[in-house]
Structure formats: C-alpha cells, structure tokens
Amino acid sequence: MILALALPSSLVAQEDAEGDAPVPTEAPATDDTQPAEESEDAQPTADDDGEQDAEPAEDDASAAEEQEQEPVEQPPAEDDAPELVQQPSADDATEETTTEETGDDWPEDDFSDFDEIAEDIDFVPAAAIDDAMLDRLTPLASFPYVEVSGHLRTRSRARVGFDLGTGGTSAVLPPLETVSPSDAPANPEASNLWTTDLRLRLAPTFHISETLRVHTEADLLDTIALGADPRHSYFVEGMPGADARLLGGYNGAPSLLTVRQAYGEVDAFFGTLSAGRMLNHWGLGILANGGQCDDCDFGDVVDRVALRTSFWNFNILAAYDFAGAGLTSDSLGFAHGTPHELSRLDGTHQWTAQVWRAPISRADRERQAHALYTTRRPVFNGGLYVSGRHNRGQANVDESGLNTVAPPELTYRGLDIYSADLWGQMLWEPADDRRIRLELEALGIFGNIDNTTSAAVGFDPDQTGSVNCFDEASREANPGACSTDADGNVTSKSVSQFGLALESEFYFGGPITFGLNAGLASGGESPNWGYGESAANQLDFMRFSPDYHLDLILFREVIGTVTNATYANPYVMATFLDSGLQRMEFQLDAIASRALNAAGTPSGEPWLGLEFDASLRYLATDTFLAAIDAGVLFPFAGLAAEVDRPRFNHYGDLGPFGESVDPGLAWTLQGRLMWKF
C-alpha cells in the first residue's frame, strides 16, 4: 500500500514510536501544496490554482509509478494520531525523500510563509474565548494536593493620649498607673500605652480533585501580646515554675488557636455548593468584612450552606446562614451525647442572596485584564447583597445554669431585620500611565422588633389573661399585645440605619497617586454613640465593620468604628525606588469628621476632630511588608466632657461629669512587619 499525504514544507514527519526513525530531508516549498485533513484516510484535493496534488490511492498504480516513491512504513502512534510523511517536491517528483526523526533533534519551524497565509487566519480575541476552551488551555494539576497561604505579622504600637485626658469620652482607658493605687496613683501624668503583638495565620486549601476542595484557615497565635516567658513572675498566683516553660504569662491567657474557616466546596453541573464556616466579605467591607487586610484584627465569619452559580456573566449566590443556635446542651454543661439545641424558638435564622459581577475564576481575571490593558476599556463591577434575619424568642439563663426543675424562661422577641447593600466599582486604565478607580458602597438596614426588653409581653387590656406571642395566629388576632409589657409600656422598635462609603484613586503618570475617600453612618440621640445604653437605643446607630479602616486614632481607637458620623479623607501617595521587585511608598492622609446627630456624641457638639496620618512602607513584591505609621489627632468639641453628661468609658463608678474638660491631643507611632506566603 502506497500512502502519501500532501503537506506544507513546514510540517515534519511524526516521531517514530521507538525513537530511531530517520531525520526528514526538507523539500523546497511550492505554492501548490495543500494541508492534509487530520485523518488517516483523508484525500488531498485540487488547490486554488487547479493543479492536482499527489493523491495516494491503492488502485492508482500509474500515479505511484510516475512519482517513483517508495512507501514509508510508520508504526502506529500511541494516541492514534494521523501518520505524516514529507511530500516530495513538485519540481523533482522522482527524487526519493527520506523521513528521519529523533526524539531529541527536532527541525526548526519554518514561518517564512506566514505573511502570505496570515490573511486567511481568523484571530479570536481573548475576551471571546469560552470557558471550556480556557479550561483546556490550563495545565492540569496532579490531585490531590495542598495549596498553603497565610502570613506572619508582628506589630508594635505606641498610643499616647488616646484617653483624650477627659476622664471618660474615649473608648481607650487611661494608663492604669494614673488611677492606681487609689490613694496615691503611681504616675498621674502617664499617657503612653505601648503594646507589641504577634499573629501567625495558616490557610491551607486541600484540592481533592478538580471539582472538590476543602478550605481551612486558622490563627495559631491570634494577635497575642508578646511576653511569653513566665518563669520570673513569682508573685502571680498559679504561675508555673522555671521548669515548665509555657506559652502564656502575666499578660493573660492568649488564644493559641482560632479556627476562622473550615468549609468544603464541590463544583457540580448546577453550580458550586459550599458548606461550613467561612469568611463573609462584600464590597468595600463596611457591612461584611473578612478581615484580610494587612492590619486587620477581626473579620466576619458565617456558618453557611450556599449555592453559587453564574448567569449572563453575573454570579448568583443563595445561602442559609446559621446566625445563632440559641441554647445548646454542651454550652450549659449538660453534654449528653452530641450537642443539640434545647429549643427551636430561640435560634436566629438568616437568609442571604447576592447577585454581582466581579472576577472569581482565573478566566474572569484574564478577561478583565484583557479589557483593562489591551482594549483599554473601563471595567464595571458591582452587585446587590440582601439578607433577612429572624428570631422569635430568647432563652434567659440565670447564674445557676441549666436547671430541669426550673427551666430557662423563653422571652418573646419577634425580630425581623433586613439588610440591603449596593456596591459598584469602576476600573479604567486608558494608558500605561493613567489609572482611575471609583468604588461606592451604600447600605441600609431596616426592620422591626416587637420586644427589645427582657420583660414578658403579650398583654392586651381588652383581654383577660396573656397572649401566646409565639403562636402566629394569636399574634395576628391581638395586634399590639405582643409589643406591650405588663405595665402597658410599648416594647417595640423600628430599625432604620444608613451607611455610605466612597473610595477613589487617580494616577496620571509620575510617582504620585491621589484620591478622596468619604462616607457617613447614621446615628441616634443617645450620648456616647449609644454604647452602654439599652438595645433599643443602640439600634439607632449604624456601625461599620471595625476592620474598615480610615485612620489610626479617632474611628479605629477612640470611637471603635464609624458610627453617627460623616467624614472626608483626601490622601496622596508617592512611589519611589521602584525596581519591579521592590519599592518604597509614602502616604499622607487627612481625615476631617463631624457627627450627623450631635446629641449622640459625648458632649452634644457635632465636630469630632481633624487627624493627620502618615505611612512609610517598604514592599518586596507581594510577600514582605515593613511599615512605619504615625498619626496625630486634634480633637474638637464633640469629644469634650460636659457637665452632667454620662461618661463613655472609665475606671469605677464615677457617675456623670462634674465639670467640663476639653479633650487633649492624641498621637501614635506604630511599626509593622509582615511576611506573606
């Protein structure tokens, strides 16, 4: 059998299965060659010029003799690929061509005729490549394997004057030596609180197969204060001896292990199903913040069963959250078998839905990069986050704990709270030296609580006896009874909170990047931002996540978060000594703030303060950070102490302020070292 395939001169013979096939001798290329079909029995056809290529066929002996070519026998390929033979030159059809090939000596590809055929090639932009094709182009991993990430962080922070010198208008207490011993304080002038802490975070992901994953994250040392050698603490009761070197000490009992995430994922035909304890982050992080930033300390976690899928380039997530289990057997020292709920009425249930557009997979990130850096088009991300939280009752346990003779009392709560969070982002890089980022998050929390107190409700003056508020039919038949206590006081509360955060970033060449951040959070009329007040009064205040950082002093430490305030934060950052692998950054921020509701501040005045922060950072790629941060706060009248106003935070029961005191200057110096992997 004579077998010949018409091929261009740039193609070479298939490698011999045993690795000792002869090397091909290249024949001159002609314009009459036609690529063969990728099939063993494919037949060449006439080219565009009407000239017929050599057609190998068993019943065409004359054609074989005319070509005077010996058949080349090829061993069967391992993957059943078509056998390829170098086509003889049209000018010298009688010249014998041998095909020799070794596994280590491939001939160089010939692209000399690329310009001639380029017009006939259809080039497909990366944005038009579907996910299936990208998956085939992605190298496959060997399963199972473990992907490990995490960081080691150490910080040292000096807080000077963070109590503002007012005796109770800051969340930060003064140094203990200013008030103790009570008869003669050790150092009444002390103002510095210096702390150094450490955290080691490990986040291994176990890739069981291409569609099965288990995510974990744990802090082995959860921001513990450094001071681990207790051998010389002779005067602390219960301390170990010199031969028992334990991690701990007079600083207290640090948390040696905190598990933040433990959940599994499976990719199925209907979407990605996940279940377990996972981080909860959305948008800029004013409502749900995973606490993954370099200087974050908290992080929101949620116990959830979720299903995520995609539709029209949008991601859709539906989840049920275990927001609160209520009383369980093990939490009360009654560990009878596996932990179980003691009631279905005191649990808190939450439903969450998200619809958003933002890159999740590698393919999504490649498409976004193509739009930003190749086609230079603006990219728009964003979406909507909604959740509903419901609680019917609360079980109250006294100091004696679980008692089957006198069981805990169930108090009707009737809580229905709904959150809606809208997030939008625009990214645009019209040129290599132009970059714009605009990002906005708007949050609203609404709802109603029938009983914000611990008192029993269900009393209707027109009825004899009480109403079973846990029964829906009874509640509907007696409107208002389940929001009235025995004395006729209304116990219900309508919830209405608002929050807004804007971030911007502009770069127009050179070393300078600048922007303006701004935002607001609603508040009520209770002094000291509602802290220490009843639950009903605290519900008047919108509170951002404490891991959403604006500054170093006022919102982060003195108040604790953004609440009952509006702020403006212009900033400028310079990048220098940038070698691609390492760089230096210097950033300067100014933060001006004012209360939305003056009655909710410590003094009843609206203006809070003006703060200036600076940061000098050294970064080695994305794996190491060394930073020195400094800040100074000039507090205004809103943080002053006023006569007869309640204190925010203080040692002992000092009662309301007896005199007016202006707040003092506060400043800080901080250092950070962080290794990422």
XYZ file of C-alpha atoms in Angstrom, residues 410-638:
229
model
C -38.359 31.965 76.979
C -38.855 35.665 76.230
C -40.675 36.596 73.051
C -38.502 38.735 70.771
C -40.188 38.975 67.345
C -37.145 40.228 65.422
C -37.258 40.733 61.657
C -34.284 42.670 60.258
C -33.426 43.115 56.573
C -30.208 44.434 55.046
C -29.620 45.679 51.511
C -26.117 46.586 50.375
C -25.421 48.007 46.911
C -21.812 48.029 45.687
C -20.318 49.411 42.484
C -16.796 49.692 41.116
C -15.257 51.270 38.019
C -11.709 50.485 36.889
C -10.152 52.218 33.890
C -6.591 52.389 32.611
C -6.763 54.373 29.343
C -2.938 54.297 29.080
C 0.051 52.818 30.847
C 0.436 55.980 32.908
C -3.266 56.548 33.560
C -5.357 54.770 36.191
C -8.756 55.540 37.719
C -10.662 53.612 40.386
C -14.045 54.665 41.749
C -15.836 52.491 44.288
C -19.074 53.075 46.186
C -20.996 51.049 48.764
C -24.422 52.046 50.066
C -26.028 50.144 52.942
C -29.472 50.171 54.507
C -30.735 48.114 57.454
C -34.474 48.080 58.139
C -36.920 46.087 60.182
C -38.870 45.787 63.396
C -38.507 44.162 66.810
C -41.638 43.513 68.870
C -39.827 43.286 72.193
C -36.450 44.935 72.802
C -36.573 44.320 76.566
C -36.174 41.247 78.754
C -39.702 41.645 80.139
C -42.598 39.399 79.266
C -45.065 40.710 76.677
C -48.439 39.608 75.372
C -50.752 41.756 77.451
C -53.900 43.224 75.929
C -56.084 45.481 78.099
C -59.176 44.224 76.272
C -58.344 40.583 77.005
C -58.227 38.591 80.185
C -55.000 36.674 80.602
C -51.991 36.824 78.326
C -51.497 36.206 74.600
C -49.217 33.434 73.313
C -46.960 35.574 71.159
C -45.045 32.553 69.851
C -48.213 31.471 68.046
C -48.665 33.348 64.781
C -52.464 33.116 64.813
C -52.632 34.559 68.328
C -50.359 37.448 67.369
C -52.471 38.327 64.359
C -55.662 38.135 66.404
C -54.291 40.517 69.040
C -52.336 43.253 67.269
C -50.234 45.305 69.636
C -50.404 42.824 72.505
C -47.002 41.301 71.745
C -45.328 44.711 71.858
C -46.730 45.733 75.270
C -45.457 44.710 78.698
C -47.483 44.185 81.870
C -47.318 47.903 82.739
C -48.649 48.942 79.339
C -45.263 50.183 78.052
C -44.534 49.814 74.368
C -41.584 47.476 73.821
C -41.363 47.509 70.023
C -38.712 49.257 67.963
C -38.468 50.159 64.278
C -34.961 49.880 62.858
C -33.690 52.278 60.204
C -29.932 52.602 59.624
C -27.972 54.022 56.687
C -24.345 53.905 55.652
C -22.324 55.113 52.670
C -18.650 54.791 51.730
C -16.835 56.207 48.693
C -13.256 55.453 47.663
C -11.362 56.908 44.706
C -7.890 56.558 43.243
C -6.305 58.594 40.454
C -2.932 58.170 38.778
C -1.821 60.366 35.870
C 1.829 59.452 35.488
C 4.862 60.066 37.615
C 5.286 58.811 41.168
C 2.086 60.347 42.614
C -1.274 58.670 43.252
C -4.059 60.608 44.968
C -7.719 60.338 45.807
C -10.619 61.245 48.058
C -12.477 58.890 50.392
C -15.701 59.914 52.085
C -18.656 58.399 53.852
C -21.324 58.583 56.507
C -23.073 56.411 59.075
C -26.392 57.290 60.677
C -26.800 57.705 64.420
C -29.280 58.366 67.180
C -29.663 60.723 70.120
C -28.178 58.552 72.865
C -24.871 60.014 74.160
C -21.561 58.285 73.534
C -22.740 56.736 70.265
C -25.269 54.572 72.089
C -22.672 52.483 73.908
C -23.818 51.359 77.325
C -27.427 52.145 76.505
C -30.353 49.779 76.063
C -30.626 47.594 72.981
C -33.397 49.825 71.651
C -31.155 52.910 71.785
C -28.168 51.124 70.279
C -30.291 50.101 67.282
C -30.413 53.769 66.227
C -26.729 53.665 65.262
C -25.259 52.303 62.066
C -21.865 50.763 62.823
C -19.312 49.971 60.112
C -17.167 46.884 60.449
C -14.222 47.685 62.769
C -11.916 46.240 60.076
C -12.906 49.020 57.655
C -10.008 51.358 58.406
C -9.961 55.088 57.726
C -7.393 56.300 60.217
C -5.165 55.307 63.112
C -6.779 57.064 66.085
C -10.295 58.532 66.050
C -12.566 55.967 64.400
C -10.263 52.995 64.901
C -9.487 53.501 68.608
C -11.266 56.420 70.292
C -14.726 55.513 68.948
C -14.025 51.973 67.760
C -15.742 52.200 64.374
C -17.512 54.624 62.045
C -20.869 55.472 63.593
C -23.012 58.631 63.762
C -20.500 60.494 61.625
C -19.656 61.868 58.234
C -16.055 62.166 57.116
C -13.815 63.297 54.264
C -10.392 61.755 53.684
C -8.154 63.227 50.969
C -4.851 61.408 50.539
C -1.725 61.380 48.397
C 0.801 58.563 47.911
C 4.263 58.665 46.344
C 6.040 55.583 44.991
C 9.815 55.665 44.613
C 12.808 53.344 44.244
C 10.543 51.020 42.284
C 12.576 48.242 40.659
C 9.660 45.981 39.849
C 10.558 43.542 42.613
C 10.669 46.038 45.463
C 9.526 49.576 46.069
C 9.013 52.287 48.664
C 5.730 54.091 49.328
C 4.930 57.176 51.354
C 1.291 58.063 52.027
C -0.212 61.080 53.747
C -3.880 61.215 54.842
C -6.065 63.907 56.331
C -9.408 62.961 57.938
C -11.992 65.540 58.955
C -15.120 64.283 60.738
C -18.422 65.564 62.062
C -21.342 63.858 63.796
C -24.622 63.540 61.911
C -26.585 63.746 65.157
C -24.854 65.989 67.692
C -26.872 64.532 70.576
C -25.147 61.184 70.070
C -21.617 62.476 70.842
C -20.105 62.604 74.354
C -20.563 66.369 74.669
C -23.564 67.041 72.466
C -21.468 69.043 69.983
C -21.147 67.972 66.315
C -17.482 68.478 65.313
C -15.295 65.486 66.188
C -11.750 66.149 65.037
C -9.070 66.541 62.400
C -6.480 63.796 62.059
C -3.286 63.539 60.020
C -1.714 60.148 59.343
C 1.489 59.210 57.520
C 2.871 55.843 56.466
C 6.283 54.855 55.084
C 6.247 51.366 53.566
C 8.802 49.022 52.033
C 7.338 46.228 49.883
C 9.184 43.292 48.327
C 6.819 42.061 45.598
C 3.706 40.926 47.457
C 5.462 38.776 50.050
C 7.021 41.170 52.558
C 5.944 44.452 54.126
C 7.763 46.721 56.538
C 5.918 49.880 57.575
C 6.230 52.784 59.990
C 2.950 54.596 60.658
C 2.396 57.808 62.568
C -0.701 59.846 63.329
C -1.884 62.832 65.312
C -5.469 63.718 66.274
C -6.651 67.233 67.032
C -9.966 66.565 68.853
C -12.798 69.077 68.651
C -15.674 69.970 70.958
C -17.684 66.817 70.166
